[in-house]
CSV table of C-alpha atoms and ligand atoms in Angstrom, one decimal:
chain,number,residue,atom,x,y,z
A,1,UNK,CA,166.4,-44.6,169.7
A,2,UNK,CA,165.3,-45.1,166.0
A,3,UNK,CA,168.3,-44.8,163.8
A,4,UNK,CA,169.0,-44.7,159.7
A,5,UNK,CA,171.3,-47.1,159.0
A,6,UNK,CA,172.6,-48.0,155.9
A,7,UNK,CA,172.9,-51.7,155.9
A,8,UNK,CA,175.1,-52.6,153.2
A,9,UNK,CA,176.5,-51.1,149.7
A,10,UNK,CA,173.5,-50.9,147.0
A,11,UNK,CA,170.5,-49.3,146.2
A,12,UNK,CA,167.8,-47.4,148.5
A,13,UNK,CA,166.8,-50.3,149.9
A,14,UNK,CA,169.1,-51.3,151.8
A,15,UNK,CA,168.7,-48.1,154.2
A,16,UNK,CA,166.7,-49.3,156.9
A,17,UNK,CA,165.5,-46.9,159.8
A,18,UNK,CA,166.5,-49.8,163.2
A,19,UNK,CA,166.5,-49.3,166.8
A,20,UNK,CA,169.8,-49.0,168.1
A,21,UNK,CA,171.3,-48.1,172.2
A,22,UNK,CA,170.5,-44.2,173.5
A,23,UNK,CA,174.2,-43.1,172.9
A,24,UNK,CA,175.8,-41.5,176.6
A,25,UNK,CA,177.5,-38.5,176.6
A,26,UNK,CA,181.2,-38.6,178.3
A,27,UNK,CA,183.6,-36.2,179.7
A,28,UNK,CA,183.3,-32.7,177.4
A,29,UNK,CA,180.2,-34.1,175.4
A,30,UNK,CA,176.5,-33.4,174.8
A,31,UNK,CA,173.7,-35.5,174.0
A,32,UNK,CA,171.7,-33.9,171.4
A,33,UNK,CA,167.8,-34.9,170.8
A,34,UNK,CA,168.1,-34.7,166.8
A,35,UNK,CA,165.0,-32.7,165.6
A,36,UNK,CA,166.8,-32.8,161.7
A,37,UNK,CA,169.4,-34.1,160.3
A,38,UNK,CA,172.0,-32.7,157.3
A,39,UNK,CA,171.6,-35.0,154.3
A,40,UNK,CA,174.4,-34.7,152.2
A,41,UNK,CA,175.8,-36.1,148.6
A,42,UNK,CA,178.5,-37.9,150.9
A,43,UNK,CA,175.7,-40.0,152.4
A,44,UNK,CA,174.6,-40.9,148.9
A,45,UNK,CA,178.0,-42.0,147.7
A,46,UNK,CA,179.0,-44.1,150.9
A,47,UNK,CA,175.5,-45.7,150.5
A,48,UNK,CA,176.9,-46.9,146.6
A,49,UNK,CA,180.2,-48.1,148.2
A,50,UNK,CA,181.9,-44.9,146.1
A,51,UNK,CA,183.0,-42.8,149.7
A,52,UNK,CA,186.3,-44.1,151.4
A,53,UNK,CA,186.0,-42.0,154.1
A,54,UNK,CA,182.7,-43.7,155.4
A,55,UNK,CA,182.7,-45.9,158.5
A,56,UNK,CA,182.2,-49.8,157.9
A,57,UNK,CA,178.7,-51.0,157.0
A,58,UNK,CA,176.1,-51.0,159.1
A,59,UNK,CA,176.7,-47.6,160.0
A,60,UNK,CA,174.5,-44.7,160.6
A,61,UNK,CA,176.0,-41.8,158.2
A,62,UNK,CA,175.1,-37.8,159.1
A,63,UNK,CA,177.8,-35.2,159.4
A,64,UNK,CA,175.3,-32.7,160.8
A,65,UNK,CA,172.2,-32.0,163.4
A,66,UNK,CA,170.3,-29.5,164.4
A,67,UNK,CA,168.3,-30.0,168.1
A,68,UNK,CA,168.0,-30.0,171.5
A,69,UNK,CA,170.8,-30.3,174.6
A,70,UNK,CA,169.3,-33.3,176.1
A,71,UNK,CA,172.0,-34.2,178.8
A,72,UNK,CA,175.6,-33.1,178.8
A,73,UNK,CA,178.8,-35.5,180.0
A,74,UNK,CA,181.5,-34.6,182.7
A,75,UNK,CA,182.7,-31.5,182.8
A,76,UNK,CA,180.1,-29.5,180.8
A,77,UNK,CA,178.2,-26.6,181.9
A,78,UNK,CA,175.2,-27.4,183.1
A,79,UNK,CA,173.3,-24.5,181.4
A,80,UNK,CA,173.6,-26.1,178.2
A,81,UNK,CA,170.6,-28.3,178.7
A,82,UNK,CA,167.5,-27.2,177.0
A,83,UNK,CA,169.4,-25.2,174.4
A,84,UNK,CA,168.8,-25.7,170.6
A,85,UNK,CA,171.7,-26.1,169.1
A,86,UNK,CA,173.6,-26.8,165.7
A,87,UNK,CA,176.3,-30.1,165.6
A,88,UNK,CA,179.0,-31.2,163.0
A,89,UNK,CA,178.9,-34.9,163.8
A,90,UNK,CA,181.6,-37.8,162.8
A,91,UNK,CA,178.8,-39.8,161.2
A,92,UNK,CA,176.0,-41.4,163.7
A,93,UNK,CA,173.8,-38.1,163.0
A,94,UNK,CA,171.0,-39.4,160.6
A,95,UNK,CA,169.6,-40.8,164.5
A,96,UNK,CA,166.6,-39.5,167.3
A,97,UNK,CA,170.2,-38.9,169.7
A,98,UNK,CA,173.2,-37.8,169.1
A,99,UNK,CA,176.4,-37.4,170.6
A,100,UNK,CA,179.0,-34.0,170.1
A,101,UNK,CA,181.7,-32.8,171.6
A,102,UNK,CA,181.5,-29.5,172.6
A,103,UNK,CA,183.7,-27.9,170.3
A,104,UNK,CA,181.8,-29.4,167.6
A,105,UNK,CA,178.4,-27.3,168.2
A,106,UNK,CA,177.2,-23.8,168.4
A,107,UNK,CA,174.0,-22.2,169.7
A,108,UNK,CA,171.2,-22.3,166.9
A,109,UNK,CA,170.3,-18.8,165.7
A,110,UNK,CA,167.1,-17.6,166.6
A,111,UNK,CA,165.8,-16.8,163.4
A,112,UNK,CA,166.6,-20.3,161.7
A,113,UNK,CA,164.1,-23.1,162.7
A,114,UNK,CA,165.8,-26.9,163.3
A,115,UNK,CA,165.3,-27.9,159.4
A,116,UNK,CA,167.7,-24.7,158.7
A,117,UNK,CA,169.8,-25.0,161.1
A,118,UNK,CA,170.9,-28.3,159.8
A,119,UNK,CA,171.3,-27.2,156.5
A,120,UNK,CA,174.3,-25.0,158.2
A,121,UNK,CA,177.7,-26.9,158.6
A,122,UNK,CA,178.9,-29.0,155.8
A,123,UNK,CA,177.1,-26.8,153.2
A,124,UNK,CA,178.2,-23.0,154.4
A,125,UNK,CA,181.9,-24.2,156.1
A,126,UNK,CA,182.5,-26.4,152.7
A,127,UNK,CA,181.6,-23.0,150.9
A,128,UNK,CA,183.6,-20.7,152.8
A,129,UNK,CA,186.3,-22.8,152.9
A,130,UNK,CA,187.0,-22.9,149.2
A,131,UNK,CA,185.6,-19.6,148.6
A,132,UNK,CA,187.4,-17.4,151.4
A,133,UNK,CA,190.2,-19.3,153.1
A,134,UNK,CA,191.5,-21.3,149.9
A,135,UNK,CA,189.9,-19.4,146.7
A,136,UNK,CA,190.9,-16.0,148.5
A,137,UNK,CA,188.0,-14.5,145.8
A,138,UNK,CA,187.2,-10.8,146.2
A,139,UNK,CA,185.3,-8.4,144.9
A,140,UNK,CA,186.7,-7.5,141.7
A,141,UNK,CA,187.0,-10.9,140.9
A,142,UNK,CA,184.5,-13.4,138.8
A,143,UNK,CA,183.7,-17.1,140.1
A,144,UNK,CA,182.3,-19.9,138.6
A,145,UNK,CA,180.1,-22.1,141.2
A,146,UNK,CA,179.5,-25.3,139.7
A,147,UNK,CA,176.1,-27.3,140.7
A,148,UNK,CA,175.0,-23.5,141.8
A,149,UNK,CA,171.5,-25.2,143.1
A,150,UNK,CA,172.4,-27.6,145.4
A,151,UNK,CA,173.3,-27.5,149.0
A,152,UNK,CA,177.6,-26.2,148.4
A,153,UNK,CA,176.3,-24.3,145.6
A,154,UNK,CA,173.5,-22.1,147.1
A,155,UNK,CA,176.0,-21.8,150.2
A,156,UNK,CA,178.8,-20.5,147.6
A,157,UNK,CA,176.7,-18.1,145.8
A,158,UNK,CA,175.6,-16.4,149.3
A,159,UNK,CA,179.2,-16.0,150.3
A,160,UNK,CA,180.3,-14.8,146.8
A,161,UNK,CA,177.1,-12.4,146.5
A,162,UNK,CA,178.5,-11.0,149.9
A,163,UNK,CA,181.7,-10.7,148.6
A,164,UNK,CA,180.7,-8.7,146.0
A,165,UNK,CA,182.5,-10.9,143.0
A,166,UNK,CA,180.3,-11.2,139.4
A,167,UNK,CA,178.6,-14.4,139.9
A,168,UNK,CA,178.4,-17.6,137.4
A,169,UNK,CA,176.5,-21.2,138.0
A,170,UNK,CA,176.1,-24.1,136.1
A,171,UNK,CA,173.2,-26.3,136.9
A,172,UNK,CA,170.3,-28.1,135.1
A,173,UNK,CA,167.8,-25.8,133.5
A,174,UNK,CA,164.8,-26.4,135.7
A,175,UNK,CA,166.7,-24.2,138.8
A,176,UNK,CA,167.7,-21.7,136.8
A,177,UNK,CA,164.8,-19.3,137.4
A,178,UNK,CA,165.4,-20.0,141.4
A,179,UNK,CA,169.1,-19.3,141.0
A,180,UNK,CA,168.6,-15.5,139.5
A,181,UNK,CA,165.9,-14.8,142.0
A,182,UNK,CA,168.9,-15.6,144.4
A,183,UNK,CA,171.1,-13.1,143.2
A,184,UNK,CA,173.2,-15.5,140.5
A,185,UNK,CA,174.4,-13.4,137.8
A,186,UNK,CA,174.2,-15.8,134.6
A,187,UNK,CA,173.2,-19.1,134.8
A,188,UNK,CA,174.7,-21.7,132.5
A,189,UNK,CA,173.5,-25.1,131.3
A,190,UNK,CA,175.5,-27.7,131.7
A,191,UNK,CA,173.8,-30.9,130.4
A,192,UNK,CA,172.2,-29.8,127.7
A,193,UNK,CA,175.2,-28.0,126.2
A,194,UNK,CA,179.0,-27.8,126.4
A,195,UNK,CA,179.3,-24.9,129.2
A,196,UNK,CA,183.3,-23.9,128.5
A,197,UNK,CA,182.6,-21.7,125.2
A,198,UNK,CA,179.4,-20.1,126.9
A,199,UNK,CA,180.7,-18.9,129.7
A,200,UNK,CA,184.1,-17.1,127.9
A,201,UNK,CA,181.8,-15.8,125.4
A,202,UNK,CA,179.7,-14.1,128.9
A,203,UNK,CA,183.1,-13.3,130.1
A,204,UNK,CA,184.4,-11.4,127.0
A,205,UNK,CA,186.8,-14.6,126.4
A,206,UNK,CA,188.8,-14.4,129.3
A,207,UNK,CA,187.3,-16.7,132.2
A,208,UNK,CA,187.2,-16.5,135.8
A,209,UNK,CA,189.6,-16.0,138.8
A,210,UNK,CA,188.0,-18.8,140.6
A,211,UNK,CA,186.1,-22.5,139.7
A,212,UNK,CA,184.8,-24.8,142.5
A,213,UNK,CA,184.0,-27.7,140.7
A,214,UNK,CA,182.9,-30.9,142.5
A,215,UNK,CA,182.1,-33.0,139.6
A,216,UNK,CA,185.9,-34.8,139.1
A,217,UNK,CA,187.2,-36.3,136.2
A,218,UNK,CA,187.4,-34.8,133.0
A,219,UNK,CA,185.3,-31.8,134.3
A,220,UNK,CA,188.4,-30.9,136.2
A,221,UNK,CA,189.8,-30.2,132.7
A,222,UNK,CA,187.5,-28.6,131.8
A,223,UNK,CA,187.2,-26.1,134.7
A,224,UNK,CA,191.0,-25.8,134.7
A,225,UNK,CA,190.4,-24.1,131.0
A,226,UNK,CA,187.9,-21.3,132.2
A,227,UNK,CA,190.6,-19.6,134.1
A,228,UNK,CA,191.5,-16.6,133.7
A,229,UNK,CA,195.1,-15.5,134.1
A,230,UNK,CA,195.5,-15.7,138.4
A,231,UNK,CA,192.8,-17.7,138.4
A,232,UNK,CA,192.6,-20.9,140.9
A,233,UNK,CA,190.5,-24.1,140.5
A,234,UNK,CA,189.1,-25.5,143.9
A,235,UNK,CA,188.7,-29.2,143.7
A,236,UNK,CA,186.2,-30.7,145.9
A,237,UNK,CA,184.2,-33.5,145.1
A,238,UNK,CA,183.4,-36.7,142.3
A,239,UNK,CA,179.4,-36.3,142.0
A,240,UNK,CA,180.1,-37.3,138.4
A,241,UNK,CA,180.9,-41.2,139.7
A,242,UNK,CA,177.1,-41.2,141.3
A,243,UNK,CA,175.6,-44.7,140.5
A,244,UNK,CA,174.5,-47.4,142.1
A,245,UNK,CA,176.2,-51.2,141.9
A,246,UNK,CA,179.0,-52.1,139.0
A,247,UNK,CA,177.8,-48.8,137.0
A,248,UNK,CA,178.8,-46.4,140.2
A,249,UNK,CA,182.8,-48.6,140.0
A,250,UNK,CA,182.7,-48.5,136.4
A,251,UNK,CA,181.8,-44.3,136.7
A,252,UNK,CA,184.7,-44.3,139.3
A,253,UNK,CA,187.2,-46.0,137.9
A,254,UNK,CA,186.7,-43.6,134.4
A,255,UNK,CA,186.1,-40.6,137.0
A,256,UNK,CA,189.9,-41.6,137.6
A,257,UNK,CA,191.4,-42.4,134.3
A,258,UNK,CA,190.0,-38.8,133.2
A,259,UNK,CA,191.5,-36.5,136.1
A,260,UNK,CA,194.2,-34.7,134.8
A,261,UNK,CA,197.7,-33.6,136.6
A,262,UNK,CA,199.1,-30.0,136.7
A,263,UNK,CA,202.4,-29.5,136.5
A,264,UNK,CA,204.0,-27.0,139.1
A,265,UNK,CA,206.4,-25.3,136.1
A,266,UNK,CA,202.7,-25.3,134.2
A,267,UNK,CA,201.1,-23.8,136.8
A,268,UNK,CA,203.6,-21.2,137.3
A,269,UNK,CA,204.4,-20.1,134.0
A,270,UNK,CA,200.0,-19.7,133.2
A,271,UNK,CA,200.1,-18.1,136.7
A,272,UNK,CA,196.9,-20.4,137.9
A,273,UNK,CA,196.5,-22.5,141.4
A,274,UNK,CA,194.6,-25.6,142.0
A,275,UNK,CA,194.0,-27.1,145.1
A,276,UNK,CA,191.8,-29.5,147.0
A,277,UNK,CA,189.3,-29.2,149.9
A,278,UNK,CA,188.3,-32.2,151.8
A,279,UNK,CA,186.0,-30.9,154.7
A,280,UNK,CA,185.9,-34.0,156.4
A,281,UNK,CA,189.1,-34.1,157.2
A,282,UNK,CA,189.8,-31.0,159.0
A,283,UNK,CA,188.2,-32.7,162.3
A,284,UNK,CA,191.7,-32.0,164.0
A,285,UNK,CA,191.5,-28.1,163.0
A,286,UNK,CA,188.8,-27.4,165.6
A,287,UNK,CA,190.2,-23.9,165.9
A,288,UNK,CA,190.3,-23.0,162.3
A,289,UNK,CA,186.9,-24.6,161.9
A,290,UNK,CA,185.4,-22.8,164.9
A,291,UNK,CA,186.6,-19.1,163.5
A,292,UNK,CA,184.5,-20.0,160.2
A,293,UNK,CA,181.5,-21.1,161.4
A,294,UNK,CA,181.5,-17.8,163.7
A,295,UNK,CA,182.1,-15.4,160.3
A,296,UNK,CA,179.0,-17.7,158.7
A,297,UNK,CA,177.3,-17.5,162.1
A,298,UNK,CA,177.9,-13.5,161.7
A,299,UNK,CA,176.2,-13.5,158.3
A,300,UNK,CA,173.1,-15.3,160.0
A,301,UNK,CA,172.9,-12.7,162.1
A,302,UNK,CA,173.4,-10.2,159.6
A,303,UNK,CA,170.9,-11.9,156.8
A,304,UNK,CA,173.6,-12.4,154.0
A,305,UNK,CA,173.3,-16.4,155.0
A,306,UNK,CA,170.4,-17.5,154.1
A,307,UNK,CA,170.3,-21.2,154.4
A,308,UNK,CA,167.4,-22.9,151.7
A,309,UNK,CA,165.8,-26.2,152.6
A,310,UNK,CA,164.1,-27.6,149.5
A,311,UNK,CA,163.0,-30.1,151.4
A,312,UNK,CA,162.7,-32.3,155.1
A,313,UNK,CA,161.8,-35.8,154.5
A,314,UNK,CA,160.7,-38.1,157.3
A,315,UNK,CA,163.3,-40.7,159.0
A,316,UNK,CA,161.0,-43.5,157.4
A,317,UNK,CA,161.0,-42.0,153.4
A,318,UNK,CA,165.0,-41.7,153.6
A,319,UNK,CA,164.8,-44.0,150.5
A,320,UNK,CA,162.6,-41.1,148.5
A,321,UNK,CA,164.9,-38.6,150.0
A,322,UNK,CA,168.2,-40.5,148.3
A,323,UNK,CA,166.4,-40.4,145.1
A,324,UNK,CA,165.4,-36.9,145.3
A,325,UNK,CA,168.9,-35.7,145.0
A,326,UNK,CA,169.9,-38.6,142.7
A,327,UNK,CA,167.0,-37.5,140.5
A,328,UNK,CA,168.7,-34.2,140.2
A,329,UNK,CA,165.4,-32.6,142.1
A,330,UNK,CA,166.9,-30.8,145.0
A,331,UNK,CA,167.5,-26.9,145.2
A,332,UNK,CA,169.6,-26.3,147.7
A,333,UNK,CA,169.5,-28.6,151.4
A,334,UNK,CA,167.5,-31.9,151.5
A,335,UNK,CA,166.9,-32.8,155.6
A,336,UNK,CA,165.8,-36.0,157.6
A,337,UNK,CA,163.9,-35.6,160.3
A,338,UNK,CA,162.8,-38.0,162.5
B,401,NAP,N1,185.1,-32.1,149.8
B,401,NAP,C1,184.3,-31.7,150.7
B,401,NAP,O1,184.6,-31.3,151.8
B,401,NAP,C2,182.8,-31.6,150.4
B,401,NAP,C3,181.9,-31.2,151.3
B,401,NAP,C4,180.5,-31.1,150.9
B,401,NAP,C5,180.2,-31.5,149.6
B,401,NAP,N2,181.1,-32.0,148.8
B,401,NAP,C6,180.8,-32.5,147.4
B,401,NAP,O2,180.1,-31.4,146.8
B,401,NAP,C7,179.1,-31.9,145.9
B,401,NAP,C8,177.8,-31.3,146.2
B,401,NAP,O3,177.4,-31.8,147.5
B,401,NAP,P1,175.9,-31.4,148.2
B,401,NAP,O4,175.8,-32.2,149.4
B,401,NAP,O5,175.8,-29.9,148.2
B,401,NAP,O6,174.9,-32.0,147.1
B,401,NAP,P2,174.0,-31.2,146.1
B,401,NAP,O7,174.8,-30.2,145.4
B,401,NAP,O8,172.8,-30.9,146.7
B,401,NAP,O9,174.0,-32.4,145.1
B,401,NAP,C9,173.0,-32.7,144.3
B,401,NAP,C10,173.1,-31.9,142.9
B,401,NAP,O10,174.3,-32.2,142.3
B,401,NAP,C11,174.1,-32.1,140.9
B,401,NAP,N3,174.7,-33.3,140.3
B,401,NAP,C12,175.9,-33.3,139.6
B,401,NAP,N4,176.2,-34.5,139.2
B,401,NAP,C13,175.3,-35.3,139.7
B,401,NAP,C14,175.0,-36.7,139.6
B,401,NAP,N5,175.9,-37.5,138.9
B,401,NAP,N6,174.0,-37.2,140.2
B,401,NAP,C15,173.1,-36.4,140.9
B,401,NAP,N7,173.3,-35.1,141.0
B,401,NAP,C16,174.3,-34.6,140.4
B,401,NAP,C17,172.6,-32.0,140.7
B,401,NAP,O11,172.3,-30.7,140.4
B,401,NAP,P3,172.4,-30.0,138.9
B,401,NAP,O12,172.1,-31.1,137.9
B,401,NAP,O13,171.4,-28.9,138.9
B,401,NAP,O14,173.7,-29.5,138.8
B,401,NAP,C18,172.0,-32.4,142.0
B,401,NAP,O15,170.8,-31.7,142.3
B,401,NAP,C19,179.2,-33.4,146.0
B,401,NAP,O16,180.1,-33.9,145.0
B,401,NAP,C20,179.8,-33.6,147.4
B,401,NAP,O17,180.4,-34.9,147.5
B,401,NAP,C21,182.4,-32.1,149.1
């Protein structure tokens, strides 16, 4: 099978698409014939040597697929062959075969083709995670989604539009027209301008009851001071350390110096939460994970999901498809296929 592997840590070119074993599905797994694949920031940041959590280098990154049961392992009904499905996967996805276990899949809705049903997991389960199960928002209840136009953030203002909450983004000008269209109440620059005293003047001075900010460092701050009294602060991700070679260490390492510590007695007396979601490390949560995906899986059904490919780019233009989102050019889900 062809494969994207990324070869080493560095720029774009070092991803190289190789030919690498069919992989065999074992006791409780299926082999999936990957018809596109979930590209995602984390791919981007373990190809700059700024992601601990990726496997050794080569690898072949991909947390997510959407295609077709090809053959299934011991133990598996046999039924399942032939079905489209949707697959979180440990890495390896970015690939013509994949490997999942079972409890790691679900049957692709009919009304999403492959390219959408790819753009489902990490985007959608990150979203509901810090938006339902950890940011506990509700309706009366304002949220600021931060990056609103990429893949989390479009995923985040679906959920929160469903919820019912008063809805505010940051993201670079150009989406900002896309954004309202999708339902996003105000929409905030946040390059060209220092967001913080636009959004309390939109929100009478007071803030929000939830931030989900991705960006680290001294954005974390920042977000921390848009609260509103109750209000929690959902930490999820350190886009701002994004760079290539020395610059992407140097970004890191000043990503770090900058992130600030909340004091429990602080936190208390201000009557504000913070807390942190790390997606990819909930694979021993199978349960927990499976009773999400069927409440997104419901709002699929019920057309409150509505997953947005901005684009699919072919296995062999994976280089162009690194730089489109490094460029800042993606709304919403960026997919491989292959
Ligand atoms: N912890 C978790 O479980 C988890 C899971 C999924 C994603 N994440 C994190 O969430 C963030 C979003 O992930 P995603 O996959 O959905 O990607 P994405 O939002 O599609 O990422 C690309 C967008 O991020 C914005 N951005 C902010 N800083 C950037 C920078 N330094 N370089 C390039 N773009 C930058 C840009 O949009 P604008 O300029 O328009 O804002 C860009 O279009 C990432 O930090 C990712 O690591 C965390």
């Amino acid at each position: 099978m062809r494969a994207i592997v990324t070869t080493r840590n560095g720029d774009v070119d070092v991803l190289k698409v190789e030919t690498r074993p069919d992989p065999v599905p074992g006791k409780g797994e299926v082999l999936i014939r990957v018809k596109a694949a979930g590209l995602n920031f984390a791919d981007i940041l373990a190809r700059q040597g700024l992601y601990p959590d990726g496997p050794p280098k080569p690898c072949v990154m991909g947390y997510e697929v959407a295609g077709i049961v090809e053959a299934v392992g011991n133990e598996v009904d046999r039924a399942l062959a032939g079905k489209p499905v949707v697959a979180m996967t440990r890495f390896g996805g970015q690939a013509e075969l994949v490997v999942a276990p079972l409890n790691q899949i679900f049957e692709k809705p009919e009304q999403l083709n492959f390219e959408e049903g790819a753009a489902v997991p990490v985007n959608y389960l990150t979203a509901w995670a810090l938006l339902v199960t950890m940011g506990g928002l509700n309706r009366e209840e304002a949220v600021l989604i931060h990056n609103a136009g990429g893949g989390v953030g479009l995923a985040a203002l679906d959920i929160a539009k469903h919820i019912g909450a008063r809805t505010y983004g940051t993201a670079s000008p150009s989406k900002h027209d896309f954004l309202k269209a999708r339902g996003l109440d105000h929409a905030i620059d946040y390059r060209g301008q220092n967001w913080l005293p636009v959004l309390l003047e939109l929100t009478g001075g007071r803030g929000v009851e939830l931030v989900i900010d991705p960006l680290g460092g001294s954005s974390w701050k920042k977000s921390y001071r848009a609260l509103r009294t109750t209000g929690r602060m959902g930490v999820f991700g350190m886009s701002t350390a994004s760079a290539s070679g020395i610059r992407g260490k140097l970004r890191a390492m000043k990503a770090l110096a900058q992130t600030p510590r909340f004091h429990p007695l602080a936190l208390m007396n201000r009557n504000r939460g913070v807390f942190g979601l790390n997606l990819g490390h909930m694979w021993g949560e199978g349960e927990k994970v499976a009773g999400w995906t069927g409440e997104i899986v419901r709002g699929i059904n019920e057309g409150w999901i509505r997953p947005h490919v901005d684009r699919a780019f072919p296995f062999d233009q994976v280089a162009d498809a690194h730089r489109y989102i490094e460029a800042r050019k993606n709304i919403g889900k960026v997919v491989l296929v292959p």
